[in-house]
Amino acid sequence: MLDLLNNFQLNSLMFLIPSLFMFCCGVYGFLTRRNMIAMLISLELMLNSVDMNFVVFNRFLCPGEMEGMFFTLFAIAIAAAETAVAIAIIINAYRIAKDIDVKDLTKMKF
Amino acid sequence: MEATLPLLILVLPLLMFLFLGLFGKYLSHKWSGIIGTLGMGVTMVIAYYTAYTYFFSGDFVDAAGNRLQYVVFDQQWLSLWGDLSINLGFLLDPISALMLVVVTTISFMVHLYSNGYMRDHHGVYETGFQRFYAFLSLFSFSMLGLVVATNIFQMYIFWELVGASSYLLIGFYYTKPSAVSASKKAFIVTRFADLGFLIGILVLSYCTETFNFMSMTSSSVGEGLYHVDVTSAEGVKTMIESRAGQMFLGGSIMTWALVLIFMGGMGKSAMMPLHIWLPDAMEGPTPVSALIHAATMVVAGVYLVARLFPLFMVNELAGGAALDIVTVVGALTAAYAAIVACTQVDIKRVLAFSTISQIAFMMVSLGVSRGDVGENLGYMASMFHLFTHAMFKALLFLGAGALIHAVSSNDYTAMHGLRKHMPITHITFLIGCLAIAGIIPFSGFFSKDEILASCFGNSMVAYVWMSLVAGLTAFYMFRLYYLIFWWKEHKVHEGHHAPKDQPWTMTLPLIILGVVAIFCGLVPFSEMVTWNGHPHHAHINWTVASVSLAVSIVAIGIATLMYRKENSLPAKMRSLFPRLWQGAHHRFYFDELYMFITHKIIFNSICKPIAWFDRHIIDGTMDAFAAITNKASYAIRGLQSGNAQSYVWVYLLGALVLGGGTVAIIFLFF
């Protein structure tokens, strides 16, 4: 058992498959949830899975470089700002519609 | 001569226009009047000095004593292709110097006079008083620019400018519908004539390969145009065979060019059948009528023909009919206008028709001007009459203005017997009437005698015809005079003041012009203004003069008999020729004819189809584009549901299709 642990090799698929799973969850949530907060959470899931991909590819394809890491850090920062904006929009939408169900917010048509 | 002073003649009125137009509203009425008048006065003095220098300094004559054309300056304004360019300049020659004097004198008198005229009886200034002065300055600038033009294009530019300022001044009382329609009529009719003028310019400059007057009409006539010596028989032959001599629709190209240019002159100078705007133009303030529609702008047509006279002469030598057309149009117009003037009630309209008739005299005089009659006596006579006519017609119009101002009506029926109430106006008006009737020694006698003498030398028909018209002139002027000042005692209505002479600003110009109208016939004109600058002595042809004098005196006698005291003779005369009287009273239905042609024929057969085409074909095409776009967007607007998640579905499916497609292509082909 210890032997198994000692010979354990990390492999990029180990990260990519959970990341793909996370991404699909995000897509699914984004498409099916009606609550805008839930949709925002799904969006964050998708973003995080993409961030993970960056890190993984950086680590396994070109280990000496740091671009993927930094890119991820930037993406996290931007995502935080974007979340703040999204929440602000949701609050305003709530003030107007008294509701945050995305099905009811269809003013922006035609 | 330094270019600065002559330049000032143009610049001062322009500056006055800009100053009064932009800042007039910050000035008091009184001061804008004074500034405008002073500006014009200074311009007048400079113009006098320029003309004096030109005529009397001796610098502008050649060794043989001929007066030269002198270009004070000539700046390129617009460069076209090749050598062709349009210049703006200042040409000084006998007729432009003469016109400088005429225009500035009359303009100054009118500026002065308007200080009094543009007020009501209590001395309150009319609204738009500053605007009035600004427009007067604009007009003076344009007219001066026209007369000193060095090339035909400059003349055309200023020609349109005088048309525009005439439009502005006729429509000065723009709240009055009749004034507005009169101004539009004047503009459209003259604009229509100017179309001919423009085509004429293009044809002429195609023939002569220049716009410049001096190269067109260089001293050895025909050299500029045909590059030949026209005094020789071969020269004339070459001329006829040249480019300008080619035939087109029954006339040489040259004849067509000159006739088209003359058409522009007909419009401005109100020759039949383009005269219809001038009587209506009397809707403008009376000083404007005096300045623009009697003395200066309407003689622009005569000036144009005189300016191009050497070309008309060459055309005549080459067998063209341009000068004959000028003669015929002039003669018909003179008689027509004189007959109509006998029946009008509105005194300004009588004067307007009289103006048309007198300008036609000048045209006829140019038309009959030939080398074999007293060295182109007609040309000199025409310019002479232009000069004297400007003085006495301005006098008559300003006198009419004083009368209208005093009784607040244009009809002589409201005047009758004013001689005791307005002695100064009476005397000066009488001087004007005597001058226009051609009584010795008033100025009109001399100029009209020269015109009749040159007609006499040219053809007997023209002479008899014009003499009769001169008799009619004397008749209708004295009819007007008696109906205004005699006929019966003037009735002063209850609660009205008796009419009296106007303030000095109005009587002073009358007195000055009256003195000028008496004496300006004594100017030795033939020594100053001739067609080729060669001075000669013109003698009074006493045969012609005594006949015309007799005709005038008889006509005045008839007028005295009919109109001095109230009697039934005029009514009897009217019932004797009811058709003629009715026709003349309605100006021989020219306006009705135009209305018929424009409204019934042109509107129905041309304008309506064009309007239909515009509305249905051109607008229809554009409307169809708009409708198709509109329909298409309505059809697909369901895509914009406003539901964010449905957009995401579309995006997702699109991304999957693209991604899957790419992968499939890679697997299939690589």
JSON list of C-alpha atoms in Angstrom, two decimals, chain A residues 27 30-31 33-34 39 102-103 105-106 108-110, chain B residues 637-645 647-649 652:
[
{"chain": "A", "resi": 27, "resn": "VAL", "atom": "CA", "xyz": [-22.96, 24.75, -18.15]},
{"chain": "A", "resi": 30, "resn": "PHE", "atom": "CA", "xyz": [-26.26, 27.99, -16.09]},
{"chain": "A", "resi": 31, "resn": "LEU", "atom": "CA", "xyz": [-28.80, 26.59, -18.52]},
{"chain": "A", "resi": 33, "resn": "ARG", "atom": "CA", "xyz": [-31.27, 27.18, -12.92]},
{"chain": "A", "resi": 34, "resn": "ARG", "atom": "CA", "xyz": [-33.72, 30.07, -12.97]},
{"chain": "A", "resi": 39, "resn": "MET", "atom": "CA", "xyz": [-26.60, 31.08, -12.45]},
{"chain": "A", "resi": 102, "resn": "VAL", "atom": "CA", "xyz": [-34.37, 35.02, -15.07]},
{"chain": "A", "resi": 103, "resn": "LYS", "atom": "CA", "xyz": [-37.57, 33.90, -16.83]},
{"chain": "A", "resi": 105, "resn": "LEU", "atom": "CA", "xyz": [-36.61, 39.42, -16.69]},
{"chain": "A", "resi": 106, "resn": "THR", "atom": "CA", "xyz": [-37.40, 39.57, -20.40]},
{"chain": "A", "resi": 108, "resn": "MET", "atom": "CA", "xyz": [-34.83, 43.48, -23.26]},
{"chain": "A", "resi": 109, "resn": "LYS", "atom": "CA", "xyz": [-36.52, 42.05, -26.30]},
{"chain": "A", "resi": 110, "resn": "PHE", "atom": "CA", "xyz": [-37.36, 43.13, -29.84]},
{"chain": "B", "resi": 637, "resn": "ARG", "atom": "CA", "xyz": [-37.55, 39.62, -34.28]},
{"chain": "B", "resi": 638, "resn": "GLY", "atom": "CA", "xyz": [-38.68, 36.52, -32.36]},
{"chain": "B", "resi": 639, "resn": "LEU", "atom": "CA", "xyz": [-34.98, 35.64, -31.96]},
{"chain": "B", "resi": 640, "resn": "GLN", "atom": "CA", "xyz": [-34.60, 38.56, -29.60]},
{"chain": "B", "resi": 641, "resn": "SER", "atom": "CA", "xyz": [-36.72, 36.97, -26.90]},
{"chain": "B", "resi": 642, "resn": "GLY", "atom": "CA", "xyz": [-35.09, 38.79, -24.01]},
{"chain": "B", "resi": 643, "resn": "ASN", "atom": "CA", "xyz": [-34.64, 35.43, -22.25]},
{"chain": "B", "resi": 644, "resn": "ALA", "atom": "CA", "xyz": [-30.92, 35.20, -21.43]},
{"chain": "B", "resi": 645, "resn": "GLN", "atom": "CA", "xyz": [-30.88, 31.41, -21.16]},
{"chain": "B", "resi": 647, "resn": "TYR", "atom": "CA", "xyz": [-29.34, 32.97, -25.97]},
{"chain": "B", "resi": 648, "resn": "VAL", "atom": "CA", "xyz": [-26.99, 30.72, -24.05]},
{"chain": "B", "resi": 649, "resn": "TRP", "atom": "CA", "xyz": [-28.58, 27.66, -25.65]},
{"chain": "B", "resi": 652, "resn": "LEU", "atom": "CA", "xyz": [-23.77, 26.55, -26.78]}
]
